[in-house]
Coordinates of N, CA and C in Angstrom, one line a residue:
X121 N 83.1 291.3 0.2 CA 82.3 290.1 0.2 C 81.7 290.0 1.6
X122 N 80.4 289.8 1.6 CA 79.7 289.6 2.9 C 79.9 288.2 3.4
X123 N 80.0 288.0 4.7 CA 80.2 286.6 5.2 C 79.0 285.8 5.1
X124 N 77.8 286.4 5.0 CA 76.5 285.7 4.9 C 75.7 286.2 3.7
X125 N 75.3 285.3 2.9 CA 74.5 285.7 1.7 C 73.2 284.9 1.8
X126 N 72.1 285.5 1.4 CA 70.8 284.8 1.4 C 70.1 285.2 0.1
X127 N 69.5 284.1 -0.5 CA 68.9 284.4 -1.8 C 68.0 283.2 -2.2
X128 N 67.1 283.5 -3.2 CA 66.3 282.5 -3.8 C 67.2 281.6 -4.7
X129 N 66.8 280.4 -4.8 CA 67.6 279.4 -5.6 C 67.1 279.2 -7.0
X130 N 68.0 279.1 -7.9 CA 67.8 278.7 -9.3 C 68.6 277.4 -9.4
X131 N 68.0 276.3 -9.7 CA 68.7 275.0 -9.8 C 69.0 274.6 -11.3
X132 N 70.2 274.3 -11.6 CA 70.6 273.7 -12.9 C 71.3 272.4 -12.6
X133 N 71.5 271.6 -13.6 CA 72.0 270.3 -13.5 C 73.5 270.1 -13.5
X134 N 73.9 268.9 -13.8 CA 75.3 268.5 -13.9 C 75.9 269.0 -15.3
X135 N 77.2 269.2 -15.3 CA 78.0 269.4 -16.5 C 77.5 270.6 -17.3
X136 N 77.0 271.7 -16.6 CA 76.6 272.9 -17.3 C 77.9 273.6 -17.7
X137 N 78.1 273.7 -19.0 CA 79.4 274.2 -19.5 C 79.3 275.7 -19.8
X138 N 80.4 276.3 -20.0 CA 80.5 277.8 -20.2 C 79.7 278.3 -21.4
X139 N 79.5 277.4 -22.4 CA 78.7 277.8 -23.6 C 77.2 277.8 -23.2
X140 N 76.8 277.0 -22.3 CA 75.4 277.0 -21.8 C 75.2 278.2 -20.9
X141 N 76.2 278.5 -20.1 CA 76.1 279.7 -19.2 C 76.1 281.0 -20.0
X142 N 77.0 281.1 -21.0 CA 77.0 282.3 -21.9 C 77.4 281.8 -23.3
X143 N 76.3 281.6 -24.1 CA 76.6 281.1 -25.5 C 77.5 282.0 -26.3
X144 N 78.4 281.3 -27.0 CA 79.4 282.0 -27.8 C 78.9 283.0 -28.8
X145 N 77.6 282.8 -29.3 CA 77.1 283.7 -30.3 C 77.0 285.2 -29.7
X146 N 77.1 285.4 -28.4 CA 77.0 286.7 -27.8 C 78.3 287.3 -27.4
X147 N 79.4 286.7 -27.8 CA 80.7 287.1 -27.3 C 81.1 288.5 -27.8
X148 N 80.5 289.0 -28.9 CA 80.8 290.3 -29.4 C 80.2 291.4 -28.5
X149 N 79.2 291.1 -27.6 CA 78.6 292.1 -26.7 C 79.7 292.6 -25.7
X150 N 79.6 293.9 -25.4 CA 80.5 294.5 -24.4 C 79.8 295.1 -23.2
X151 N 78.5 295.4 -23.3 CA 77.8 296.0 -22.2 C 77.5 294.9 -21.2
X152 N 78.0 295.0 -20.0 CA 77.8 293.9 -19.0 C 76.3 293.6 -18.7
X153 N 75.5 294.6 -18.7 CA 74.0 294.4 -18.4 C 73.4 293.6 -19.6
X154 N 73.8 293.9 -20.8 CA 73.4 293.1 -22.0 C 73.9 291.7 -21.9
X155 N 75.1 291.5 -21.5 CA 75.7 290.2 -21.3 C 74.8 289.4 -20.3
X156 N 74.5 290.0 -19.2 CA 73.7 289.3 -18.2 C 72.3 288.9 -18.7
X157 N 71.7 289.6 -19.6 CA 70.4 289.2 -20.2 C 70.4 287.9 -20.9
X158 N 71.6 287.4 -21.3 CA 71.7 286.1 -22.0 C 72.3 285.0 -21.2
X159 N 72.4 285.2 -19.9 CA 73.0 284.2 -19.0 C 72.1 283.0 -19.0
X160 N 72.8 281.8 -19.0 CA 72.2 280.5 -18.9 C 71.1 280.2 -20.0
X161 N 71.2 280.9 -21.2 CA 70.4 280.7 -22.3 C 70.5 279.2 -22.8
X162 N 71.7 278.7 -22.7 CA 71.9 277.3 -23.1 C 71.2 276.3 -22.3
X163 N 70.8 276.7 -21.1 CA 70.0 275.8 -20.2 C 68.5 276.0 -20.4
X164 N 68.1 277.3 -20.4 CA 66.8 277.7 -20.5 C 66.8 279.2 -20.9
X165 N 66.2 279.6 -22.0 CA 66.2 281.0 -22.4 C 65.5 281.9 -21.4
X166 N 64.6 281.4 -20.6 CA 63.9 282.3 -19.7 C 64.6 282.5 -18.4
X167 N 65.6 281.9 -18.1 CA 66.3 282.0 -16.7 C 66.7 283.4 -16.4
X168 N 67.4 284.1 -17.3 CA 67.9 285.4 -17.0 C 66.8 286.4 -16.7
X169 N 65.7 286.3 -17.4 CA 64.6 287.2 -17.3 C 63.8 287.0 -16.0
X170 N 63.9 285.8 -15.4 CA 63.2 285.4 -14.2 C 64.1 285.4 -13.0
X171 N 65.4 285.6 -13.1 CA 66.3 285.4 -12.0 C 66.1 286.6 -11.0
X172 N 66.0 286.2 -9.8 CA 65.8 287.3 -8.7 C 67.2 287.9 -8.4
X173 N 67.2 289.2 -8.3 CA 68.5 289.9 -7.9 C 69.0 289.3 -6.6
X174 N 70.2 289.0 -6.6 CA 70.8 288.4 -5.4 C 70.5 287.0 -5.2
X175 N 70.0 286.4 -6.3 CA 69.7 284.9 -6.2 C 71.0 284.1 -6.2
X176 N 70.8 282.8 -5.9 CA 71.9 281.9 -5.8 C 71.7 280.8 -6.8
X177 N 72.7 280.5 -7.6 CA 72.7 279.4 -8.5 C 73.1 278.1 -7.7
X178 N 72.3 277.1 -7.9 CA 72.6 275.8 -7.3 C 72.8 274.8 -8.5
X179 N 74.0 274.2 -8.5 CA 74.3 273.3 -9.6 C 74.8 271.9 -9.1
X180 N 74.8 271.0 -10.1 CA 75.3 269.7 -9.8 C 76.8 269.6 -9.9
X181 N 77.3 268.5 -10.5 CA 78.7 268.3 -10.7 C 79.3 269.1 -11.9
X182 N 80.5 269.5 -11.8 CA 81.3 270.0 -12.9 C 80.8 271.3 -13.5
X183 N 80.2 272.1 -12.7 CA 79.7 273.4 -13.2 C 80.8 274.2 -13.8
X184 N 80.5 274.8 -14.9 CA 81.5 275.7 -15.6 C 82.5 275.0 -16.4
X185 N 82.3 273.7 -16.8 CA 83.2 273.0 -17.6 C 83.3 273.6 -19.0
X186 N 84.2 273.2 -19.8 CA 84.3 273.7 -21.2 C 85.4 274.7 -21.3
X187 N 85.1 275.7 -22.1 CA 86.2 276.7 -22.4 C 86.4 277.6 -21.2
X188 N 87.5 278.3 -21.2 CA 87.9 279.1 -20.1 C 87.4 280.5 -20.1
X189 N 86.3 280.8 -20.9 CA 85.9 282.1 -21.1 C 85.4 282.8 -19.8
X190 N 85.9 284.0 -19.5 CA 85.5 284.7 -18.3 C 84.0 285.2 -18.5
X191 N 83.6 285.3 -19.7 CA 82.2 285.8 -20.0 C 81.2 285.1 -19.2
X192 N 81.4 283.8 -18.9 CA 80.4 283.0 -18.1 C 80.2 283.6 -16.8
X193 N 81.3 284.0 -16.1 CA 81.2 284.6 -14.8 C 80.6 286.0 -14.9
X194 N 81.1 286.7 -15.9 CA 80.6 288.1 -16.1 C 79.0 288.1 -16.3
X195 N 78.6 287.1 -17.0 CA 77.1 286.9 -17.3 C 76.4 286.6 -16.0
X196 N 76.9 285.7 -15.2 CA 76.2 285.4 -13.9 C 76.2 286.6 -13.0
X197 N 77.2 287.3 -12.9 CA 77.3 288.5 -12.0 C 76.2 289.5 -12.5
X198 N 76.2 289.7 -13.8 CA 75.3 290.8 -14.3 C 73.9 290.3 -14.5
X199 N 73.6 289.0 -14.3 CA 72.3 288.5 -14.2 C 71.7 288.8 -12.8
X200 N 72.6 288.9 -11.9 CA 72.2 289.2 -10.5 C 72.6 288.1 -9.5
X201 N 73.4 287.1 -9.9 CA 73.8 286.0 -9.0 C 74.7 286.5 -7.9
X202 N 74.4 286.2 -6.7 CA 75.3 286.5 -5.6 C 76.3 285.5 -5.3
X203 N 76.1 284.2 -5.7 CA 77.0 283.1 -5.5 C 76.6 281.9 -6.3
X204 N 77.5 281.0 -6.5 CA 77.1 279.7 -7.1 C 77.5 278.6 -6.1
X205 N 76.5 277.8 -5.8 CA 76.8 276.6 -4.9 C 76.7 275.4 -5.9
X206 N 77.7 274.5 -5.8 CA 77.7 273.3 -6.7 C 78.3 272.1 -6.0
X207 N 77.9 271.0 -6.5 CA 78.6 269.7 -6.0 C 80.0 269.7 -6.3
X208 N 80.4 270.3 -7.5 CA 81.8 270.5 -7.9 C 81.8 271.4 -9.0
X209 N 83.0 272.0 -9.2 CA 83.2 273.0 -10.3 C 84.4 272.5 -11.2
X210 N 84.3 273.0 -12.5 CA 85.5 272.9 -13.3 C 86.5 273.9 -12.7
X211 N 87.8 273.5 -12.7 CA 88.8 274.2 -12.0 C 88.9 275.7 -12.6
X212 N 89.0 275.8 -13.9 CA 89.2 277.1 -14.5 C 88.0 278.1 -14.2
X213 N 86.8 277.5 -14.2 CA 85.6 278.3 -13.8 C 85.7 278.8 -12.4
X214 N 86.1 277.9 -11.5 CA 86.2 278.2 -10.1 C 87.2 279.4 -9.9
X215 N 88.4 279.4 -10.6 CA 89.3 280.4 -10.5 C 88.8 281.7 -11.1
X216 N 88.2 281.6 -12.3 CA 87.6 282.8 -12.9 C 86.6 283.5 -12.0
X217 N 85.7 282.7 -11.3 CA 84.7 283.2 -10.4 C 85.4 284.0 -9.3
X218 N 86.4 283.4 -8.6 CA 87.1 284.0 -7.5 C 87.7 285.3 -8.1
X219 N 88.4 285.2 -9.2 CA 89.1 286.4 -9.7 C 88.2 287.5 -10.1
X220 N 86.9 287.2 -10.4 CA 86.0 288.3 -10.8 C 85.0 288.6 -9.7
X221 N 85.2 288.0 -8.5 CA 84.4 288.4 -7.3 C 83.1 287.7 -7.1
X222 N 82.9 286.6 -7.7 CA 81.7 285.8 -7.5 C 82.0 284.5 -6.7
X223 N 81.5 284.4 -5.5 CA 81.8 283.3 -4.6 C 81.3 281.9 -5.2
X224 N 82.3 281.0 -5.5 CA 82.0 279.7 -6.0 C 82.2 278.7 -4.8
X225 N 81.1 278.1 -4.3 CA 81.2 277.3 -3.1 C 80.8 275.9 -3.3
X226 N 81.8 275.0 -3.0 CA 81.5 273.5 -3.1 C 80.7 273.1 -1.9
X227 N 79.5 272.5 -2.2 CA 78.6 272.0 -1.2 C 78.1 270.7 -1.7
X228 N 78.8 269.7 -1.4 CA 78.4 268.3 -2.0 C 76.9 268.0 -1.5
X229 N 76.1 267.6 -2.5 CA 74.8 267.2 -2.2 C 73.7 268.3 -2.3
X230 N 74.2 269.5 -2.5 CA 73.2 270.6 -2.5 C 72.3 270.5 -3.7
X231 N 72.7 269.9 -4.8 CA 71.8 269.9 -6.0 C 70.7 268.9 -5.8
X232 N 70.8 268.0 -4.9 CA 69.8 267.0 -4.6 C 68.8 267.5 -3.5
X233 N 69.3 268.5 -2.7 CA 68.5 269.0 -1.6 C 67.7 270.3 -1.9
X234 N 68.4 271.2 -2.5 CA 67.7 272.5 -2.7 C 66.8 272.5 -3.9
X235 N 65.6 273.1 -3.8 CA 64.6 273.1 -4.9 C 64.5 274.5 -5.4
X236 N 64.1 274.6 -6.7 CA 63.9 275.9 -7.3 C 62.9 276.8 -6.4
X237 N 63.3 278.0 -6.2 CA 62.4 279.0 -5.5 C 62.6 279.0 -4.0
X238 N 63.3 277.9 -3.5 CA 63.6 278.0 -2.0 C 64.6 279.1 -1.7
X239 N 64.7 279.4 -0.5 CA 65.7 280.4 0.0 C 66.8 279.7 0.7
X240 N 68.1 280.0 0.4 CA 69.2 279.4 1.1 C 70.0 280.6 1.7
X241 N 70.6 280.3 2.8 CA 71.5 281.2 3.5 C 72.9 280.5 3.5
X242 N 73.8 281.2 2.9 CA 75.2 280.8 2.8 C 76.0 281.5 3.8
X243 N 76.6 280.8 4.8 CA 77.4 281.3 5.8 C 78.9 281.0 5.4
X244 N 79.6 281.9 4.8 CA 80.9 281.7 4.3 C 81.9 281.6 5.5
X245 N 81.7 282.3 6.5 CA 82.6 282.2 7.7 C 82.6 280.8 8.3
X246 N 81.4 280.2 8.5 CA 81.2 278.9 9.2 C 81.2 277.8 8.2
X247 N 81.1 278.1 6.9 CA 81.1 277.0 5.9 C 79.9 276.2 5.9
X248 N 78.7 276.8 5.9 CA 77.4 276.1 5.9 C 76.4 276.7 4.9
X249 N 75.5 275.9 4.5 CA 74.4 276.4 3.7 C 73.1 275.9 4.4
X250 N 72.2 276.8 4.7 CA 70.9 276.4 5.3 C 69.8 276.6 4.3
X251 N 69.0 275.6 4.2 CA 67.8 275.7 3.3 C 66.7 276.1 4.3
X252 N 66.2 277.4 4.1 CA 65.3 278.0 5.1 C 64.0 277.3 5.2
X253 N 63.5 276.8 4.1 CA 62.2 276.1 4.1 C 62.2 274.8 4.9
X254 N 63.3 274.1 4.9 CA 63.4 272.8 5.5 C 64.1 272.8 6.8
X255 N 65.0 273.8 7.0 CA 65.8 273.9 8.2 C 67.1 273.1 8.1
X256 N 67.2 272.4 6.9 CA 68.4 271.6 6.7 C 69.7 272.4 6.6
X257 N 70.8 272.0 7.2 CA 72.0 272.7 7.2 C 73.1 271.7 6.6
X258 N 73.7 272.2 5.5 CA 74.7 271.4 4.8 C 76.1 272.0 5.0
X259 N 77.1 271.2 5.2 CA 78.5 271.7 5.2 C 79.0 272.0 3.8
X260 N 79.9 273.0 3.8 CA 80.5 273.4 2.5 C 82.0 273.3 2.7
X261 N 82.7 273.2 1.6 CA 84.2 273.2 1.6 C 84.6 274.7 1.9
X262 N 85.5 274.9 2.8 CA 86.0 276.3 3.0 C 86.8 276.8 1.8
X263 N 86.6 278.1 1.6 CA 87.4 278.8 0.6 C 88.8 279.0 1.2
X264 N 89.8 278.9 0.4 CA 91.2 279.2 0.9 C 91.4 280.6 1.3
X265 N 92.4 280.9 2.1 CA 92.7 282.2 2.5 C 92.9 283.2 1.4
X266 N 93.6 282.8 0.4 CA 93.9 283.7 -0.8 C 92.6 284.0 -1.5
X267 N 91.7 283.0 -1.7 CA 90.5 283.2 -2.4 C 89.6 284.1 -1.6
X268 N 89.6 284.0 -0.3 CA 88.8 284.9 0.5 C 89.3 286.3 0.4
X269 N 90.6 286.5 0.4 CA 91.2 287.9 0.2 C 90.7 288.5 -1.1
X270 N 90.8 287.7 -2.2 CA 90.4 288.2 -3.5 C 88.9 288.5 -3.5
X271 N 88.1 287.7 -3.0 CA 86.6 287.9 -3.0 C 86.3 289.1 -2.1
X272 N 87.0 289.3 -1.0 CA 86.7 290.4 -0.1 C 87.0 291.7 -0.8
X273 N 88.0 291.7 -1.7 CA 88.4 292.9 -2.4 C 87.5 293.2 -3.6
X274 N 86.6 292.2 -3.9 CA 85.8 292.4 -5.1 C 86.3 291.8 -6.4
X275 N 87.4 291.1 -6.3 CA 88.1 290.5 -7.4 C 89.6 290.7 -7.4
X276 N 90.3 290.1 -8.3 CA 91.7 290.2 -8.4 C 92.2 291.6 -8.8
X277 N 91.5 292.2 -9.7 CA 91.9 293.5 -10.2 C 91.8 294.6 -9.1
X278 N 90.6 294.6 -8.4 CA 90.6 295.6 -7.2 C 91.6 295.3 -6.1
X279 N 91.9 294.0 -5.9 CA 92.9 293.6 -4.9 C 94.3 294.1 -5.3
X280 N 94.6 294.0 -6.6 CA 95.9 294.4 -7.1 C 96.0 295.9 -7.1
X281 N 94.9 296.6 -7.5 CA 94.9 298.1 -7.4 C 95.2 298.6 -6.0
X282 N 94.5 298.0 -5.1 CA 94.6 298.4 -3.7 C 96.1 298.1 -3.2
X283 N 96.6 296.9 -3.6 CA 97.9 296.5 -3.1 C 99.0 297.5 -3.7
X284 N 98.8 297.9 -4.9 CA 99.9 298.7 -5.5 C 99.5 300.2 -5.6
X285 N 98.4 300.6 -5.0 CA 98.0 301.9 -4.9 C 97.6 302.6 -6.2
X286 N 97.1 301.9 -7.2 CA 96.7 302.4 -8.4 C 95.2 302.4 -8.6
X287 N 94.6 303.4 -9.3 CA 93.2 303.5 -9.5 C 92.8 302.8 -10.8

């Protein structure tokens, strides 16, 4: 995990659930790239096709609510998302994101400040998000030490493989 991420913003609203992030009708897909092509179809069918590689999702409250499906995070990663910034997250989504290596960062007020297409710089070490077009800097909630260890390893499975010496 890089300590600093920079990317174009895609803004979604409040209460975006896992079925909107990755609709259940695609659960039979197994190819990660194919899964990524259907990301956020429940919000707007065009998002995945327009999403910039390394882009950053900005969301309102309760992002990732609904079922506990890991497919939502897998879809975001394979769509090209580098991180998700939100006013708040559903707890299970937050843990799934950390465990699969996608930084979920709580940044209260970000959904009212960042606009689609703007560029943000996320400084994970200092806990800030800068909106480059406006110069505004917002504080973020720090990730816990264990979450940082998992993200630095690329997810919980790579961390456990490294810890126990298995490939």
